[in-house]
Amino acid sequence: MLTVTARDLAGNTATDTLTVTFSDTTAPVATIASPTSNPTYSTTTSSLTLGGTASDAVGVTQVTWANNRGGSGTATGTTSWSGSGIVLQSGSNVLTVTARDAAGNTASDTLTVTFTGFTFTDDPISAQSGVIKAVYLTELRTAINSLRTARGQLAYSWTDSTLTTGSTQVKAVHLTELRTALNQAYQAAVRTAPTYTDLSVVAGTTVIKAVHINELRSAVRAL
């Protein structure tokens, strides 16, 4: 409200008022700067952190992100913001960042991220293959820990943390741990755990086969 007051030499006054409503119709500006300012990006990891800036004539109140393949959240910060733990699905993921001001005006920026998924040695492993290599387990451990990290879980603590081809014997416990770690990632994603051949793995009795590794690889890619 604007008030105008007139005063004469005797000190007499009179006023008039005008109520002015300011309508903010100017949209803010949202910009994605990290991991790239380009419109497209490719990665081999299943989790991504976005970062960037936002500005507005009056002030930015909130910055949010959304993935067209599923998932959304609120970024940390406004004029300088970041969004972490964004889970990617295999293939194309269109990430949209939206800045909002106090008047409800919004503006967005997008980044199309291609997640190339996980690659494995000897994929698929032939059922006739009688050799389960240490590298198969190492690759699965890396992939599963990536899925766990993307869902806010700690990396799994593995038995025989370093597996050496020709030196480390592949054991039943290694297979059991892979299944357990992956099942926990499925649980965190509110997904039904995979089903496995030879559900009970017994040390000294269960022979680790190609089907066990191939099942885990398929389950990793499906999450």
PDB file of C-alpha atoms in Angstrom:
ATOM      1  CA  MET A   1       0.000   0.000   0.000  1.00  0.00           C
ATOM      2  CA  LEU A   2       1.335   3.417  -1.025  1.00  0.00           C
ATOM      3  CA  THR A   3       0.290   6.444   1.076  1.00  0.00           C
ATOM      4  CA  VAL A   4       0.651  10.065  -0.092  1.00  0.00           C
ATOM      5  CA  THR A   5       0.373  12.827   2.552  1.00  0.00           C
ATOM      6  CA  ALA A   6      -0.053  16.582   1.899  1.00  0.00           C
ATOM      7  CA  ARG A   7       0.733  19.117   4.656  1.00  0.00           C
ATOM      8  CA  ASP A   8      -0.036  22.875   4.708  1.00  0.00           C
ATOM      9  CA  LEU A   9       1.734  25.697   6.575  1.00  0.00           C
ATOM     10  CA  ALA A  10      -0.566  25.290   9.570  1.00  0.00           C
ATOM     11  CA  GLY A  11       0.350  21.632   9.865  1.00  0.00           C
ATOM     12  CA  ASN A  12      -2.941  20.287   8.572  1.00  0.00           C
ATOM     13  CA  THR A  13      -2.584  17.037   6.623  1.00  0.00           C
ATOM     14  CA  ALA A  14      -4.558  14.940   4.237  1.00  0.00           C
ATOM     15  CA  THR A  15      -3.700  11.552   2.801  1.00  0.00           C
ATOM     16  CA  ASP A  16      -4.625   9.304  -0.059  1.00  0.00           C
ATOM     17  CA  THR A  17      -3.667   5.657  -0.519  1.00  0.00           C
ATOM     18  CA  LEU A  18      -3.152   3.309  -3.416  1.00  0.00           C
ATOM     19  CA  THR A  19      -2.925  -0.470  -3.057  1.00  0.00           C
ATOM     20  CA  VAL A  20      -0.518  -1.904  -5.609  1.00  0.00           C
ATOM     21  CA  THR A  21      -0.343  -5.643  -6.278  1.00  0.00           C
ATOM     22  CA  PHE A  22       2.944  -6.794  -7.761  1.00  0.00           C
ATOM     23  CA  SER A  23       2.536  -9.882  -9.912  1.00  0.00           C
ATOM     24  CA  ASP A  24       5.760 -11.778 -10.534  1.00  0.00           C
ATOM     25  CA  THR A  25       5.319 -13.414 -13.919  1.00  0.00           C
ATOM     26  CA  THR A  26       8.998 -13.807 -14.725  1.00  0.00           C
ATOM     27  CA  ALA A  27      10.158 -17.411 -14.706  1.00  0.00           C
ATOM     28  CA  PRO A  28      13.459 -18.331 -13.064  1.00  0.00           C
ATOM     29  CA  VAL A  29      16.383 -19.806 -14.984  1.00  0.00           C
ATOM     30  CA  ALA A  30      17.622 -23.350 -14.280  1.00  0.00           C
ATOM     31  CA  THR A  31      20.929 -24.638 -15.627  1.00  0.00           C
ATOM     32  CA  ILE A  32      22.544 -28.079 -15.385  1.00  0.00           C
ATOM     33  CA  ALA A  33      26.334 -27.724 -15.293  1.00  0.00           C
ATOM     34  CA  SER A  34      27.557 -31.064 -13.925  1.00  0.00           C
ATOM     35  CA  PRO A  35      28.468 -33.747 -14.945  1.00  0.00           C
ATOM     36  CA  THR A  36      28.206 -31.794 -18.214  1.00  0.00           C
ATOM     37  CA  SER A  37      26.591 -28.681 -19.619  1.00  0.00           C
ATOM     38  CA  ASN A  38      25.924 -30.527 -22.881  1.00  0.00           C
ATOM     39  CA  PRO A  39      22.424 -31.891 -23.563  1.00  0.00           C
ATOM     40  CA  THR A  40      23.573 -35.541 -23.549  1.00  0.00           C
ATOM     41  CA  TYR A  41      25.863 -37.675 -21.408  1.00  0.00           C
ATOM     42  CA  SER A  42      26.887 -41.356 -21.265  1.00  0.00           C
ATOM     43  CA  THR A  43      27.987 -43.326 -18.216  1.00  0.00           C
ATOM     44  CA  THR A  44      28.727 -46.879 -17.117  1.00  0.00           C
ATOM     45  CA  THR A  45      27.687 -46.300 -13.484  1.00  0.00           C
ATOM     46  CA  SER A  46      24.113 -46.736 -12.268  1.00  0.00           C
ATOM     47  CA  SER A  47      24.058 -43.670 -10.004  1.00  0.00           C
ATOM     48  CA  LEU A  48      24.546 -40.023 -10.937  1.00  0.00           C
ATOM     49  CA  THR A  49      24.946 -36.658  -9.216  1.00  0.00           C
ATOM     50  CA  LEU A  50      23.679 -33.524 -10.944  1.00  0.00           C
ATOM     51  CA  GLY A  51      24.806 -29.992 -10.158  1.00  0.00           C
ATOM     52  CA  GLY A  52      24.112 -26.530 -11.474  1.00  0.00           C
ATOM     53  CA  THR A  53      22.721 -23.066 -10.841  1.00  0.00           C
ATOM     54  CA  ALA A  54      19.358 -21.300 -10.735  1.00  0.00           C
ATOM     55  CA  SER A  55      18.439 -17.617 -10.701  1.00  0.00           C
ATOM     56  CA  ASP A  56      15.326 -15.455 -10.491  1.00  0.00           C
ATOM     57  CA  ALA A  57      14.397 -11.766 -10.408  1.00  0.00           C
ATOM     58  CA  VAL A  58      12.940 -12.198  -6.906  1.00  0.00           C
ATOM     59  CA  GLY A  59      14.405 -15.440  -5.588  1.00  0.00           C
ATOM     60  CA  VAL A  60      14.514 -19.201  -6.184  1.00  0.00           C
ATOM     61  CA  THR A  61      12.696 -21.163  -3.484  1.00  0.00           C
ATOM     62  CA  GLN A  62      13.205 -24.765  -4.604  1.00  0.00           C
ATOM     63  CA  VAL A  63      14.997 -26.936  -7.160  1.00  0.00           C
ATOM     64  CA  THR A  64      13.755 -30.453  -7.923  1.00  0.00           C
ATOM     65  CA  TRP A  65      14.794 -33.246 -10.286  1.00  0.00           C
ATOM     66  CA  ALA A  66      12.927 -36.099 -11.975  1.00  0.00           C
ATOM     67  CA  ASN A  67      13.908 -39.064 -14.135  1.00  0.00           C
ATOM     68  CA  ASN A  68      11.455 -40.122 -16.838  1.00  0.00           C
ATOM     69  CA  ARG A  69      12.474 -43.735 -16.105  1.00  0.00           C
ATOM     70  CA  GLY A  70      11.406 -43.367 -12.474  1.00  0.00           C
ATOM     71  CA  GLY A  71      12.547 -41.456  -9.412  1.00  0.00           C
ATOM     72  CA  SER A  72      12.454 -37.822  -8.318  1.00  0.00           C
ATOM     73  CA  GLY A  73      13.716 -35.651  -5.491  1.00  0.00           C
ATOM     74  CA  THR A  74      14.567 -32.213  -4.152  1.00  0.00           C
ATOM     75  CA  ALA A  75      18.037 -30.856  -4.779  1.00  0.00           C
ATOM     76  CA  THR A  76      20.207 -29.381  -2.043  1.00  0.00           C
ATOM     77  CA  GLY A  77      20.583 -25.612  -2.404  1.00  0.00           C
ATOM     78  CA  THR A  78      18.857 -23.141  -4.720  1.00  0.00           C
ATOM     79  CA  THR A  79      21.070 -20.648  -6.570  1.00  0.00           C
ATOM     80  CA  SER A  80      23.803 -23.292  -6.477  1.00  0.00           C
ATOM     81  CA  TRP A  81      22.261 -26.755  -6.208  1.00  0.00           C
ATOM     82  CA  SER A  82      23.123 -30.451  -6.369  1.00  0.00           C
ATOM     83  CA  GLY A  83      21.109 -33.652  -6.554  1.00  0.00           C
ATOM     84  CA  SER A  84      22.798 -36.927  -5.631  1.00  0.00           C
ATOM     85  CA  GLY A  85      21.898 -40.615  -5.690  1.00  0.00           C
ATOM     86  CA  ILE A  86      19.926 -40.393  -8.946  1.00  0.00           C
ATOM     87  CA  VAL A  87      19.355 -44.005 -10.008  1.00  0.00           C
ATOM     88  CA  LEU A  88      19.680 -44.684 -13.733  1.00  0.00           C
ATOM     89  CA  GLN A  89      18.031 -47.430 -15.751  1.00  0.00           C
ATOM     90  CA  SER A  90      19.743 -49.145 -18.677  1.00  0.00           C
ATOM     91  CA  GLY A  91      19.395 -47.082 -21.834  1.00  0.00           C
ATOM     92  CA  SER A  92      18.147 -43.512 -22.079  1.00  0.00           C
ATOM     93  CA  ASN A  93      17.215 -41.511 -18.962  1.00  0.00           C
ATOM     94  CA  VAL A  94      15.806 -37.993 -19.410  1.00  0.00           C
ATOM     95  CA  LEU A  95      16.624 -36.007 -16.268  1.00  0.00           C
ATOM     96  CA  THR A  96      14.626 -32.807 -15.769  1.00  0.00           C
ATOM     97  CA  VAL A  97      15.665 -30.164 -13.236  1.00  0.00           C
ATOM     98  CA  THR A  98      12.998 -27.601 -12.306  1.00  0.00           C
ATOM     99  CA  ALA A  99      13.535 -24.309 -10.454  1.00  0.00           C
ATOM    100  CA  ARG A 100      10.574 -22.639  -8.716  1.00  0.00           C
ATOM    101  CA  ASP A 101      10.194 -19.108  -7.326  1.00  0.00           C
ATOM    102  CA  ALA A 102       7.901 -17.775  -4.584  1.00  0.00           C
ATOM    103  CA  ALA A 103       5.198 -16.850  -7.109  1.00  0.00           C
ATOM    104  CA  GLY A 104       5.063 -20.409  -8.434  1.00  0.00           C
ATOM    105  CA  ASN A 105       6.816 -19.643 -11.712  1.00  0.00           C
ATOM    106  CA  THR A 106       8.963 -22.518 -12.941  1.00  0.00           C
ATOM    107  CA  ALA A 107      11.669 -23.178 -15.488  1.00  0.00           C
ATOM    108  CA  SER A 108      13.450 -26.401 -16.390  1.00  0.00           C
ATOM    109  CA  ASP A 109      16.607 -27.775 -17.930  1.00  0.00           C
ATOM    110  CA  THR A 110      17.069 -31.347 -19.145  1.00  0.00           C
ATOM    111  CA  LEU A 111      19.923 -33.782 -19.583  1.00  0.00           C
ATOM    112  CA  THR A 112      19.573 -37.066 -21.454  1.00  0.00           C
ATOM    113  CA  VAL A 113      21.818 -39.651 -19.809  1.00  0.00           C
ATOM    114  CA  THR A 114      22.559 -42.969 -21.478  1.00  0.00           C
ATOM    115  CA  PHE A 115      23.457 -45.689 -19.001  1.00  0.00           C
ATOM    116  CA  THR A 116      25.244 -48.355 -21.015  1.00  0.00           C
ATOM    117  CA  GLY A 117      24.742 -50.947 -18.314  1.00  0.00           C
ATOM    118  CA  PHE A 118      27.127 -53.541 -16.998  1.00  0.00           C
ATOM    119  CA  THR A 119      29.470 -55.583 -19.173  1.00  0.00           C
ATOM    120  CA  PHE A 120      30.847 -58.965 -18.176  1.00  0.00           C
ATOM    121  CA  THR A 121      33.594 -61.291 -19.371  1.00  0.00           C
ATOM    122  CA  ASP A 122      32.418 -64.354 -21.370  1.00  0.00           C
ATOM    123  CA  ASP A 123      28.809 -63.196 -21.503  1.00  0.00           C
ATOM    124  CA  PRO A 124      26.872 -65.408 -21.334  1.00  0.00           C
ATOM    125  CA  ILE A 125      28.938 -68.206 -19.862  1.00  0.00           C
ATOM    126  CA  SER A 126      28.365 -71.465 -21.710  1.00  0.00           C
ATOM    127  CA  ALA A 127      26.602 -74.152 -19.710  1.00  0.00           C
ATOM    128  CA  GLN A 128      29.337 -76.523 -20.869  1.00  0.00           C
ATOM    129  CA  SER A 129      32.025 -74.349 -19.311  1.00  0.00           C
ATOM    130  CA  GLY A 130      33.496 -76.121 -16.330  1.00  0.00           C
ATOM    131  CA  VAL A 131      35.634 -73.187 -15.220  1.00  0.00           C
ATOM    132  CA  ILE A 132      34.233 -70.383 -13.067  1.00  0.00           C
ATOM    133  CA  LYS A 133      36.842 -67.645 -13.198  1.00  0.00           C
ATOM    134  CA  ALA A 134      37.673 -65.245 -10.394  1.00  0.00           C
ATOM    135  CA  VAL A 135      37.020 -62.326 -12.762  1.00  0.00           C
ATOM    136  CA  TYR A 136      33.346 -63.347 -12.994  1.00  0.00           C
ATOM    137  CA  LEU A 137      32.935 -62.808  -9.261  1.00  0.00           C
ATOM    138  CA  THR A 138      35.011 -59.621  -9.194  1.00  0.00           C
ATOM    139  CA  GLU A 139      32.871 -58.062 -11.932  1.00  0.00           C
ATOM    140  CA  LEU A 140      29.663 -59.030 -10.141  1.00  0.00           C
ATOM    141  CA  ARG A 141      30.929 -57.594  -6.870  1.00  0.00           C
ATOM    142  CA  THR A 142      31.681 -54.271  -8.565  1.00  0.00           C
ATOM    143  CA  ALA A 143      28.281 -54.168 -10.278  1.00  0.00           C
ATOM    144  CA  ILE A 144      26.351 -55.105  -7.131  1.00  0.00           C
ATOM    145  CA  ASN A 145      28.173 -52.527  -5.019  1.00  0.00           C
ATOM    146  CA  SER A 146      27.296 -49.919  -7.645  1.00  0.00           C
ATOM    147  CA  LEU A 147      23.620 -50.858  -7.317  1.00  0.00           C
ATOM    148  CA  ARG A 148      23.846 -50.765  -3.525  1.00  0.00           C
ATOM    149  CA  THR A 149      25.515 -47.346  -3.490  1.00  0.00           C
ATOM    150  CA  ALA A 150      22.852 -45.953  -5.828  1.00  0.00           C
ATOM    151  CA  ARG A 151      20.231 -46.985  -3.279  1.00  0.00           C
ATOM    152  CA  GLY A 152      21.973 -45.540  -0.244  1.00  0.00           C
ATOM    153  CA  GLN A 153      23.542 -48.784   0.979  1.00  0.00           C
ATOM    154  CA  LEU A 154      27.125 -49.420   2.004  1.00  0.00           C
ATOM    155  CA  ALA A 155      29.421 -51.524  -0.144  1.00  0.00           C
ATOM    156  CA  TYR A 156      29.243 -55.177   0.866  1.00  0.00           C
ATOM    157  CA  SER A 157      32.075 -56.655   2.935  1.00  0.00           C
ATOM    158  CA  TRP A 158      33.245 -59.657   0.918  1.00  0.00           C
ATOM    159  CA  THR A 159      35.097 -62.782   2.018  1.00  0.00           C
ATOM    160  CA  ASP A 160      38.471 -62.829   0.220  1.00  0.00           C
ATOM    161  CA  SER A 161      38.170 -59.177  -0.801  1.00  0.00           C
ATOM    162  CA  THR A 162      40.772 -59.660  -3.542  1.00  0.00           C
ATOM    163  CA  LEU A 163      40.188 -62.572  -5.911  1.00  0.00           C
ATOM    164  CA  THR A 164      43.147 -63.649  -8.030  1.00  0.00           C
ATOM    165  CA  THR A 165      42.763 -65.794 -11.136  1.00  0.00           C
ATOM    166  CA  GLY A 166      44.674 -69.044 -10.763  1.00  0.00           C
ATOM    167  CA  SER A 167      45.209 -68.433  -7.064  1.00  0.00           C
ATOM    168  CA  THR A 168      41.908 -67.807  -5.275  1.00  0.00           C
ATOM    169  CA  GLN A 169      39.600 -70.806  -5.136  1.00  0.00           C
ATOM    170  CA  VAL A 170      35.989 -69.919  -5.934  1.00  0.00           C
ATOM    171  CA  LYS A 171      33.950 -70.954  -2.902  1.00  0.00           C
ATOM    172  CA  ALA A 172      30.305 -71.460  -2.039  1.00  0.00           C
ATOM    173  CA  VAL A 173      30.485 -68.500   0.357  1.00  0.00           C
ATOM    174  CA  HIS A 174      31.384 -66.212  -2.548  1.00  0.00           C
ATOM    175  CA  LEU A 175      28.174 -67.155  -4.364  1.00  0.00           C
ATOM    176  CA  THR A 176      26.080 -66.858  -1.200  1.00  0.00           C
ATOM    177  CA  GLU A 177      27.439 -63.379  -0.497  1.00  0.00           C
ATOM    178  CA  LEU A 178      26.722 -62.202  -4.045  1.00  0.00           C
ATOM    179  CA  ARG A 179      23.123 -63.332  -3.710  1.00  0.00           C
ATOM    180  CA  THR A 180      22.736 -61.758  -0.271  1.00  0.00           C
ATOM    181  CA  ALA A 181      24.232 -58.422  -1.322  1.00  0.00           C
ATOM    182  CA  LEU A 182      22.073 -58.280  -4.451  1.00  0.00           C
ATOM    183  CA  ASN A 183      18.912 -59.280  -2.571  1.00  0.00           C
ATOM    184  CA  GLN A 184      19.507 -56.403  -0.157  1.00  0.00           C
ATOM    185  CA  ALA A 185      19.738 -53.990  -3.104  1.00  0.00           C
ATOM    186  CA  TYR A 186      16.446 -55.356  -4.439  1.00  0.00           C
ATOM    187  CA  GLN A 187      14.886 -54.882  -1.010  1.00  0.00           C
ATOM    188  CA  ALA A 188      16.088 -51.264  -0.888  1.00  0.00           C
ATOM    189  CA  ALA A 189      14.511 -50.704  -4.311  1.00  0.00           C
ATOM    190  CA  VAL A 190      11.246 -52.282  -3.059  1.00  0.00           C
ATOM    191  CA  ARG A 191      11.549 -55.020  -5.670  1.00  0.00           C
ATOM    192  CA  THR A 192      10.968 -58.756  -5.372  1.00  0.00           C
ATOM    193  CA  ALA A 193      14.255 -60.610  -4.958  1.00  0.00           C
ATOM    194  CA  PRO A 194      15.397 -62.835  -7.846  1.00  0.00           C
ATOM    195  CA  THR A 195      14.968 -66.600  -7.816  1.00  0.00           C
ATOM    196  CA  TYR A 196      18.046 -68.795  -8.009  1.00  0.00           C
ATOM    197  CA  THR A 197      19.011 -72.289  -9.078  1.00  0.00           C
ATOM    198  CA  ASP A 198      20.216 -74.338  -6.080  1.00  0.00           C
ATOM    199  CA  LEU A 199      18.719 -72.016  -3.495  1.00  0.00           C
ATOM    200  CA  SER A 200      20.772 -73.623  -0.729  1.00  0.00           C
ATOM    201  CA  VAL A 201      24.486 -73.419  -1.445  1.00  0.00           C
ATOM    202  CA  VAL A 202      26.524 -75.769   0.730  1.00  0.00           C
ATOM    203  CA  ALA A 203      30.289 -75.522   1.098  1.00  0.00           C
ATOM    204  CA  GLY A 204      32.025 -78.654  -0.151  1.00  0.00           C
ATOM    205  CA  THR A 205      28.820 -79.948  -1.747  1.00  0.00           C
ATOM    206  CA  THR A 206      27.376 -77.389  -4.164  1.00  0.00           C
ATOM    207  CA  VAL A 207      29.320 -77.029  -7.401  1.00  0.00           C
ATOM    208  CA  ILE A 208      29.268 -73.426  -8.628  1.00  0.00           C
ATOM    209  CA  LYS A 209      28.063 -73.524 -12.215  1.00  0.00           C
ATOM    210  CA  ALA A 210      27.646 -71.211 -15.177  1.00  0.00           C
ATOM    211  CA  VAL A 211      23.906 -70.929 -14.491  1.00  0.00           C
ATOM    212  CA  HIS A 212      24.597 -69.424 -11.061  1.00  0.00           C
ATOM    213  CA  ILE A 213      26.731 -66.641 -12.545  1.00  0.00           C
ATOM    214  CA  ASN A 214      24.410 -66.027 -15.499  1.00  0.00           C
ATOM    215  CA  GLU A 215      21.429 -65.693 -13.131  1.00  0.00           C
ATOM    216  CA  LEU A 216      23.224 -63.082 -11.063  1.00  0.00           C
ATOM    217  CA  ARG A 217      24.220 -61.131 -14.165  1.00  0.00           C
ATOM    218  CA  SER A 218      20.620 -61.088 -15.389  1.00  0.00           C
ATOM    219  CA  ALA A 219      19.372 -59.975 -11.974  1.00  0.00           C
ATOM    220  CA  VAL A 220      21.944 -57.162 -11.839  1.00  0.00           C
ATOM    221  CA  ARG A 221      20.815 -55.871 -15.227  1.00  0.00           C
ATOM    222  CA  ALA A 222      17.150 -56.126 -14.254  1.00  0.00           C
ATOM    223  CA  LEU A 223      17.460 -53.854 -11.217  1.00  0.00           C
TER     224      LEU A 223
END
